[in-house]
Amino acid sequence: MNRAVSSLLTRHAARLGSFCTSSSSSSPASEAWDGRFRLHKPRGQHLLTNPRILDAIVRHAALRPGDAVLEVGPGTGNLTARLLASPVHHVTAVEIDTRMVEAVTARAAALDLVQKLTVIQDDAVEADFPEFDACVANIPYGISSPLIAKLLFGAYRFRTATLLLQKEFAQRLVAVPGDSEYNRLAANVRMVADVKLLMDVSKRDFVPMPRVDSSLVEIRPRAAMPDVDLAEWLAFTQECFGQKNKTLGAIFKQKRKVLDLFKRSQRTERRTGDASGNGIILGVIDDSSDVACSGDDGSSDRVAGFSEEQVGAFKERIASALESTDLAGKRPSKMSNDELLSLLKLFNERGIRFQ
Ligand code: SAH
């Protein structure tokens, strides 16, 4: 048994042992919140207490015997108890709050399943995850974007993630080109994974009741990763979706954008690798918090060491690349990833770089 878990058990099992043993329900352990400690809304501490929904999540996750499962934010263990009771090999739960770490550990002990559980007390955005086959979680909604970015653009290889998310976020995630919600998050996630809405979950199924409803989503990483430098792709979609309803022709004509791309394209040092550095990726896949570029801002069109003619020639290069396709009049919000990718490849072939 993991030493940290075992010491937690010794210290807290007696005190918290009754947490789930008093249950009279037929579920693996009680979901009822006994008010033992205060739940912190800013930490997304809304416990899912409807046993029917909890069972459905585990069913949808289609776990296999022998799976290593990752859970983010186990809370008091309502979902964890079911994951542990399934035939999976092991569950690793990453939880930031000591009180929850203690509660979920005691609950697993009371179910006599603690040998199947490792609890990592850490921020799930920062922590290193062990290898896992499936991620199943009712996560704190505040970390949805960075967590999905970490799962999909980090170094992890897994079969499936079944995540309960805020309903509006889930709808943005599964949106397709042309939908009003279509956005950078959806384009980026679709680049590397298939996503599917599995079911909606009412806010009434949580304690305390949040303001928003939820949806369960399945994210399946593609078996074959696209032939593209992912960091370059993410930087490109950031430029396109910052003003997703403008035409590409209008977006890439702006003086500030041209200058910015000129500088980036001149850089001899390129970021290389598999885009797994969290610093580059986290928070970059989603445009929900972007401030749209307001277009020409009158800033100087000089770049140290380069003449205005060189910048002008670069602007021409962008325009002619766009003209050579029929994409200049298209808006990113209505474009497929194949179209966006073909444009990125053309730009790159012509020395126009985004990161
Ligand atoms: N999955 C449980 C609890 C959901 S509440 C259930 O369905 O009942 C969300 C949980 O995530 C809380 O326990 C909260 O403490 C934890 N949490 C919040 N921010 C976190 C972070 N950055 N990393 C890991 N856990 C976090």
GROMACS .gro file of N, CA, C and O and ligand atoms in nm, residues 31 39-40 42-49 54 57 71-80 94-101 107 120-126 136-143 164 206-207, ligand 1:
model
  226
   31GLU      N    1  -2.418   0.837  -0.050
   31GLU     CA    2  -2.386   0.964  -0.116
   31GLU      C    3  -2.432   1.083  -0.033
   31GLU      O    4  -2.408   1.195  -0.067
   39LEU      N    5  -1.836   2.293   0.255
   39LEU     CA    6  -1.793   2.277   0.116
   39LEU      C    7  -1.762   2.415   0.058
   39LEU      O    8  -1.836   2.510   0.083
   40HIS      N    9  -1.651   2.423  -0.015
   40HIS     CA   10  -1.608   2.552  -0.070
   40HIS      C   11  -1.648   2.563  -0.215
   40HIS      O   12  -1.590   2.497  -0.302
   42PRO      N   13  -1.586   2.807  -0.429
   42PRO     CA   14  -1.480   2.851  -0.521
   42PRO      C   15  -1.389   2.734  -0.565
   42PRO      O   16  -1.325   2.744  -0.669
   43ARG      N   17  -1.385   2.629  -0.486
   43ARG     CA   18  -1.308   2.512  -0.526
   43ARG      C   19  -1.393   2.415  -0.607
   43ARG      O   20  -1.354   2.300  -0.629
   44GLY      N   21  -1.511   2.455  -0.643
   44GLY     CA   22  -1.598   2.369  -0.723
   44GLY      C   23  -1.648   2.250  -0.643
   44GLY      O   24  -1.675   2.144  -0.699
   45GLN      N   25  -1.660   2.269  -0.511
   45GLN     CA   26  -1.701   2.154  -0.427
   45GLN      C   27  -1.852   2.136  -0.429
   45GLN      O   28  -1.924   2.177  -0.337
   46HIS      N   29  -1.900   2.079  -0.537
   46HIS     CA   30  -2.042   2.042  -0.550
   46HIS      C   31  -2.044   1.890  -0.567
   46HIS      O   32  -2.001   1.838  -0.670
   47LEU      N   33  -2.091   1.823  -0.464
   47LEU     CA   34  -2.086   1.676  -0.467
   47LEU      C   35  -2.204   1.622  -0.544
   47LEU      O   36  -2.317   1.668  -0.528
   48LEU      N   37  -2.176   1.526  -0.629
   48LEU     CA   38  -2.282   1.462  -0.707
   48LEU      C   39  -2.344   1.354  -0.618
   48LEU      O   40  -2.273   1.262  -0.575
   49THR      N   41  -2.473   1.367  -0.590
   49THR     CA   42  -2.531   1.277  -0.489
   49THR      C   43  -2.641   1.186  -0.543
   49THR      O   44  -2.695   1.105  -0.467
   54LEU      N   45  -2.462   0.868  -1.080
   54LEU     CA   46  -2.328   0.815  -1.052
   54LEU      C   47  -2.310   0.679  -1.119
   54LEU      O   48  -2.206   0.651  -1.181
   57ILE      N   49  -2.268   0.723  -1.496
   57ILE     CA   50  -2.135   0.771  -1.538
   57ILE      C   51  -2.039   0.652  -1.552
   57ILE      O   52  -1.967   0.639  -1.651
   71GLU      N   53  -0.897   0.966  -1.158
   71GLU     CA   54  -1.010   1.052  -1.122
   71GLU      C   55  -0.955   1.186  -1.072
   71GLU      O   56  -0.860   1.189  -0.994
   72VAL      N   57  -1.014   1.294  -1.118
   72VAL     CA   58  -0.971   1.427  -1.074
   72VAL      C   59  -1.079   1.484  -0.984
   72VAL      O   60  -1.196   1.489  -1.021
   73GLY      N   61  -1.041   1.526  -0.865
   73GLY     CA   62  -1.138   1.585  -0.772
   73GLY      C   63  -1.237   1.483  -0.720
   73GLY      O   64  -1.357   1.494  -0.742
   74PRO      N   65  -1.191   1.381  -0.646
   74PRO     CA   66  -1.283   1.277  -0.598
   74PRO      C   67  -1.379   1.325  -0.490
   74PRO      O   68  -1.480   1.260  -0.465
   75GLY      N   69  -1.348   1.439  -0.427
   75GLY     CA   70  -1.435   1.486  -0.318
   75GLY      C   71  -1.443   1.380  -0.211
   75GLY      O   72  -1.343   1.320  -0.169
   76THR      N   73  -1.564   1.353  -0.165
   76THR     CA   74  -1.583   1.255  -0.057
   76THR      C   75  -1.591   1.113  -0.111
   76THR      O   76  -1.613   1.019  -0.034
   77GLY      N   77  -1.579   1.099  -0.243
   77GLY     CA   78  -1.566   0.964  -0.299
   77GLY      C   79  -1.693   0.901  -0.355
   77GLY      O   80  -1.699   0.779  -0.372
   78ASN      N   81  -1.793   0.981  -0.386
   78ASN     CA   82  -1.917   0.924  -0.440
   78ASN      C   83  -1.894   0.845  -0.568
   78ASN      O   84  -1.948   0.735  -0.587
   79LEU      N   85  -1.813   0.902  -0.656
   79LEU     CA   86  -1.781   0.833  -0.781
   79LEU      C   87  -1.669   0.731  -0.757
   79LEU      O   88  -1.672   0.619  -0.809
   80THR      N   89  -1.574   0.771  -0.675
   80THR     CA   90  -1.459   0.683  -0.646
   80THR      C   91  -1.506   0.547  -0.593
   80THR      O   92  -1.451   0.443  -0.632
   94VAL      N   93  -0.674   1.246  -0.781
   94VAL     CA   94  -0.595   1.365  -0.752
   94VAL      C   95  -0.688   1.469  -0.690
   94VAL      O   96  -0.784   1.513  -0.753
   95GLU      N   97  -0.657   1.507  -0.568
   95GLU     CA   98  -0.748   1.594  -0.491
   95GLU      C   99  -0.666   1.701  -0.420
   95GLU      O  100  -0.566   1.672  -0.357
   96ILE      N  101  -0.715   1.824  -0.428
   96ILE     CA  102  -0.637   1.936  -0.374
   96ILE      C  103  -0.663   1.960  -0.225
   96ILE      O  104  -0.579   2.012  -0.153
   97ASP      N  105  -0.780   1.919  -0.177
   97ASP     CA  106  -0.824   1.955  -0.041
   97ASP      C  107  -0.796   1.840   0.057
   97ASP      O  108  -0.849   1.730   0.041
   98THR      N  109  -0.714   1.869   0.157
   98THR     CA  110  -0.677   1.767   0.256
   98THR      C  111  -0.799   1.695   0.315
   98THR      O  112  -0.797   1.574   0.337
   99ARG      N  113  -0.902   1.774   0.343
   99ARG     CA  114  -1.020   1.713   0.407
   99ARG      C  115  -1.085   1.610   0.316
   99ARG      O  116  -1.133   1.505   0.359
  100MET      N  117  -1.084   1.639   0.186
  100MET     CA  118  -1.140   1.545   0.089
  100MET      C  119  -1.049   1.422   0.074
  100MET      O  120  -1.096   1.310   0.058
  101VAL      N  121  -0.918   1.447   0.079
  101VAL     CA  122  -0.823   1.335   0.072
  101VAL      C  123  -0.852   1.238   0.186
  101VAL      O  124  -0.859   1.116   0.168
  107ARG      N  125  -1.326   0.642   0.315
  107ARG     CA  126  -1.439   0.574   0.251
  107ARG      C  127  -1.393   0.446   0.181
  107ARG      O  128  -1.458   0.341   0.190
  120ILE      N  129  -0.347   1.124  -0.463
  120ILE     CA  130  -0.240   1.223  -0.474
  120ILE      C  131  -0.298   1.355  -0.430
  120ILE      O  132  -0.397   1.403  -0.488
  121GLN      N  133  -0.239   1.413  -0.324
  121GLN     CA  134  -0.291   1.544  -0.282
  121GLN      C  135  -0.215   1.653  -0.355
  121GLN      O  136  -0.098   1.682  -0.325
  122ASP      N  137  -0.280   1.714  -0.454
  122ASP     CA  138  -0.213   1.814  -0.536
  122ASP      C  139  -0.318   1.883  -0.624
  122ASP      O  140  -0.431   1.836  -0.634
  123ASP      N  141  -0.274   1.990  -0.686
  123ASP     CA  142  -0.356   2.057  -0.787
  123ASP      C  143  -0.347   1.975  -0.915
  123ASP      O  144  -0.237   1.952  -0.968
  124ALA      N  145  -0.461   1.932  -0.966
  124ALA     CA  146  -0.459   1.843  -1.083
  124ALA      C  147  -0.400   1.910  -1.206
  124ALA      O  148  -0.354   1.842  -1.299
  125VAL      N  149  -0.401   2.042  -1.209
  125VAL     CA  150  -0.343   2.110  -1.325
  125VAL      C  151  -0.190   2.101  -1.321
  125VAL      O  152  -0.122   2.097  -1.424
  126GLU      N  153  -0.136   2.095  -1.200
  126GLU     CA  154   0.010   2.094  -1.183
  126GLU      C  155   0.067   1.953  -1.170
  126GLU      O  156   0.181   1.928  -1.210
  136VAL      N  157  -1.206   0.920  -1.545
  136VAL     CA  158  -1.349   0.933  -1.517
  136VAL      C  159  -1.361   1.032  -1.402
  136VAL      O  160  -1.301   1.010  -1.297
  137ALA      N  161  -1.436   1.141  -1.424
  137ALA     CA  162  -1.436   1.241  -1.317
  137ALA      C  163  -1.550   1.341  -1.329
  137ALA      O  164  -1.592   1.377  -1.438
  138ASN      N  165  -1.597   1.380  -1.212
  138ASN     CA  166  -1.680   1.499  -1.198
  138ASN      C  167  -1.585   1.606  -1.149
  138ASN      O  168  -1.555   1.613  -1.031
  139ILE      N  169  -1.531   1.683  -1.242
  139ILE     CA  170  -1.419   1.772  -1.207
  139ILE      C  171  -1.471   1.905  -1.154
  139ILE      O  172  -1.586   1.940  -1.176
  140PRO      N  173  -1.381   1.981  -1.085
  140PRO     CA  174  -1.418   2.119  -1.053
  140PRO      C  175  -1.421   2.196  -1.184
  140PRO      O  176  -1.323   2.195  -1.260
  141TYR      N  177  -1.534   2.261  -1.214
  141TYR     CA  178  -1.551   2.317  -1.348
  141TYR      C  179  -1.452   2.428  -1.382
  141TYR      O  180  -1.424   2.453  -1.498
  142GLY      N  181  -1.398   2.491  -1.278
  142GLY     CA  182  -1.302   2.600  -1.302
  142GLY      C  183  -1.175   2.556  -1.372
  142GLY      O  184  -1.103   2.639  -1.428
  143ILE      N  185  -1.143   2.428  -1.369
  143ILE     CA  186  -1.018   2.384  -1.434
  143ILE      C  187  -1.047   2.306  -1.563
  143ILE      O  188  -0.958   2.237  -1.615
  164LEU      N  189  -1.765   1.492  -1.642
  164LEU     CA  190  -1.884   1.573  -1.617
  164LEU      C  191  -1.839   1.719  -1.619
  164LEU      O  192  -1.745   1.756  -1.547
  206PHE      N  193  -2.680   1.775  -0.733
  206PHE     CA  194  -2.557   1.808  -0.660
  206PHE      C  195  -2.589   1.872  -0.524
  206PHE      O  196  -2.691   1.937  -0.508
  207VAL      N  197  -2.497   1.855  -0.431
  207VAL     CA  198  -2.502   1.922  -0.301
  207VAL      C  199  -2.368   1.991  -0.278
  207VAL      O  200  -2.264   1.924  -0.286
  356SAH     N1  201  -1.615   1.409  -0.773
  356SAH     C1  202  -1.683   1.441  -0.649
  356SAH     C2  203  -1.654   1.580  -0.601
  356SAH     C3  204  -1.675   1.689  -0.700
  356SAH     S1  205  -1.645   1.845  -0.630
  356SAH     C4  206  -1.831   1.417  -0.663
  356SAH     O1  207  -1.876   1.400  -0.775
  356SAH     O2  208  -1.902   1.417  -0.564
  356SAH     C5  209  -1.486   1.885  -0.701
  356SAH     C6  210  -1.369   1.832  -0.622
  356SAH     O3  211  -1.250   1.877  -0.686
  356SAH     C7  212  -1.362   1.883  -0.479
  356SAH     O4  213  -1.333   1.776  -0.395
  356SAH     C8  214  -1.245   1.984  -0.480
  356SAH     O5  215  -1.176   1.992  -0.357
  356SAH     C9  216  -1.158   1.924  -0.588
  356SAH     N2  217  -1.068   2.022  -0.655
  356SAH    C10  218  -1.090   2.153  -0.678
  356SAH     N3  219  -0.988   2.207  -0.746
  356SAH    C11  220  -0.899   2.106  -0.768
  356SAH    C12  221  -0.773   2.100  -0.833
  356SAH     N4  222  -0.718   2.207  -0.893
  356SAH     N5  223  -0.708   1.981  -0.837
  356SAH    C13  224  -0.762   1.870  -0.777
  356SAH     N6  225  -0.882   1.872  -0.714
  356SAH    C14  226  -0.950   1.988  -0.709
   0.00000   0.00000   0.00000
